[in-house]
Amino acid sequence: MAEPRVPGGRESELELPCGERVDTHDLHLGMREFACDCGKTHAVVLDPHPLARFVPEFLTEVLHATIETNDDYDEFTTVHLMGVVMEEFPEKVVAADTSEDGSVGFSLAWVSDFDSRRLHEIVVELLVELMEHAISHAEDDDVMAEFEEQMLQFDVDAFVEQYREERNFDGRSDTAI
């Protein structure tokens, strides 16, 4: 990684969990990760990235419909999801508020100490925990038992591998799943 540019001053620099710095102007919407001078690959998530980056569209619709938010967002978004990740891994994820910087195409950026695949696995694991918590409030033992049985059969690694393979868009006719 080249020495970060610092247009307009140090406020555009983000200190990474590894101690290196990156300029938020070097992040962009097509970026999912980057190789760092520390020798690791760091995942990048930006607020315009859809939840479908991590899970199928039908599940994002369920999340939108079932999780109430109490903030400026009308529905559960990547912002909320990354908040959950940061809560679980506060030393492994950093965030930058770029909402005052009109020269980038995003308002919030997160960079993790994990590569994009490991972050994807963590996101799926946390979403499963969120769903389990929601189902526990249904107070229906049969539904909870069915969910737990399904989760015993659910392989996060296999899901992430298949999903990343299917979501690796190559052509203009590729669509969300």
mmCIF file of N, CA, C and O in Angstrom, residues 12 15-16 22 28 30-31 38 45 73 78 96 102 106 112 114 121 123 142 153 177:
data_model
loop_
_atom_site.group_PDB
_atom_site.id
_atom_site.type_symbol
_atom_site.label_atom_id
_atom_site.label_comp_id
_atom_site.label_asym_id
_atom_site.label_seq_id
_atom_site.Cartn_x
_atom_site.Cartn_y
_atom_site.Cartn_z
ATOM 1 N N SER A 12 -8.882 12.960 6.987
ATOM 2 C CA SER A 12 -9.265 11.916 6.041
ATOM 3 C C SER A 12 -8.507 10.615 6.288
ATOM 4 O O SER A 12 -8.746 9.625 5.619
ATOM 5 N N GLU A 15 -6.967 5.386 11.218
ATOM 6 C CA GLU A 15 -5.991 4.472 11.801
ATOM 7 C C GLU A 15 -6.615 3.084 11.879
ATOM 8 O O GLU A 15 -7.689 2.898 12.451
ATOM 9 N N LEU A 16 -5.941 2.131 11.291
ATOM 10 C CA LEU A 16 -6.440 0.756 11.209
ATOM 11 C C LEU A 16 -6.139 -0.007 12.501
ATOM 12 O O LEU A 16 -5.264 0.398 13.276
ATOM 13 N N VAL A 22 -4.854 4.618 6.598
ATOM 14 C CA VAL A 22 -5.329 4.657 5.216
ATOM 15 C C VAL A 22 -6.110 5.953 5.045
ATOM 16 O O VAL A 22 -6.785 6.413 5.973
ATOM 17 N N HIS A 28 -13.154 3.029 -2.095
ATOM 18 C CA HIS A 28 -14.183 3.282 -3.100
ATOM 19 C C HIS A 28 -15.228 2.174 -3.081
ATOM 20 O O HIS A 28 -15.023 1.118 -2.486
ATOM 21 N N GLY A 30 -16.295 -0.061 -5.107
ATOM 22 C CA GLY A 30 -15.982 -1.390 -5.619
ATOM 23 C C GLY A 30 -15.007 -2.161 -4.750
ATOM 24 O O GLY A 30 -14.742 -3.336 -4.986
ATOM 25 N N MET A 31 -14.488 -1.535 -3.728
ATOM 26 C CA MET A 31 -13.472 -2.149 -2.872
ATOM 27 C C MET A 31 -14.127 -3.018 -1.805
ATOM 28 O O MET A 31 -15.060 -2.593 -1.136
ATOM 29 N N CYS A 38 1.059 -3.775 6.640
ATOM 30 C CA CYS A 38 1.304 -4.641 7.792
ATOM 31 C C CYS A 38 1.418 -6.104 7.383
ATOM 32 O O CYS A 38 1.790 -6.945 8.183
ATOM 33 N N VAL A 45 -15.947 -2.114 4.232
ATOM 34 C CA VAL A 45 -17.394 -2.037 4.046
ATOM 35 C C VAL A 45 -17.763 -0.559 4.051
ATOM 36 O O VAL A 45 -17.291 0.190 4.905
ATOM 37 N N TYR A 73 -32.548 5.856 9.998
ATOM 38 C CA TYR A 73 -32.746 4.903 8.908
ATOM 39 C C TYR A 73 -34.131 4.270 9.028
ATOM 40 O O TYR A 73 -34.580 3.941 10.121
ATOM 41 N N THR A 78 -26.823 -1.886 6.316
ATOM 42 C CA THR A 78 -25.420 -2.226 6.524
ATOM 43 C C THR A 78 -24.850 -1.432 7.702
ATOM 44 O O THR A 78 -24.001 -1.929 8.437
ATOM 45 N N ALA A 96 -15.017 5.262 9.945
ATOM 46 C CA ALA A 96 -14.773 6.656 9.593
ATOM 47 C C ALA A 96 -16.083 7.289 9.154
ATOM 48 O O ALA A 96 -16.809 6.718 8.337
ATOM 49 N N GLY A 102 -17.460 15.686 0.653
ATOM 50 C CA GLY A 102 -18.175 15.496 -0.602
ATOM 51 C C GLY A 102 -17.350 14.864 -1.704
ATOM 52 O O GLY A 102 -17.865 14.596 -2.788
ATOM 53 N N PHE A 106 -19.407 7.915 -0.163
ATOM 54 C CA PHE A 106 -20.022 7.215 0.965
ATOM 55 C C PHE A 106 -19.990 8.129 2.174
ATOM 56 O O PHE A 106 -19.246 9.107 2.208
ATOM 57 N N SER A 112 -11.780 -3.598 8.728
ATOM 58 C CA SER A 112 -11.600 -4.592 9.785
ATOM 59 C C SER A 112 -10.210 -5.194 9.743
ATOM 60 O O SER A 112 -9.514 -5.136 8.730
ATOM 61 N N PHE A 114 -9.943 -8.217 9.839
ATOM 62 C CA PHE A 114 -10.226 -9.466 9.129
ATOM 63 C C PHE A 114 -10.178 -9.225 7.618
ATOM 64 O O PHE A 114 -10.473 -8.123 7.167
ATOM 65 N N GLU A 121 -18.000 -14.371 7.124
ATOM 66 C CA GLU A 121 -18.369 -15.449 8.048
ATOM 67 C C GLU A 121 -18.889 -14.878 9.367
ATOM 68 O O GLU A 121 -19.902 -15.341 9.899
ATOM 69 N N VAL A 123 -20.244 -11.939 9.901
ATOM 70 C CA VAL A 123 -21.549 -11.309 9.662
ATOM 71 C C VAL A 123 -22.649 -12.362 9.657
ATOM 72 O O VAL A 123 -23.696 -12.190 10.298
ATOM 73 N N ASP A 142 -41.875 -24.934 19.804
ATOM 74 C CA ASP A 142 -41.754 -25.725 18.586
ATOM 75 C C ASP A 142 -40.968 -24.976 17.516
ATOM 76 O O ASP A 142 -40.105 -25.548 16.843
ATOM 77 N N GLN A 153 -27.676 -27.916 11.262
ATOM 78 C CA GLN A 153 -27.340 -28.397 9.930
ATOM 79 C C GLN A 153 -26.714 -27.311 9.044
ATOM 80 O O GLN A 153 -26.207 -27.605 7.972
ATOM 81 N N ILE A 177 -29.250 -12.582 -5.866
ATOM 82 C CA ILE A 177 -29.942 -13.851 -5.618
ATOM 83 C C ILE A 177 -30.824 -13.730 -4.410
ATOM 84 O O ILE A 177 -30.699 -12.847 -3.617
#
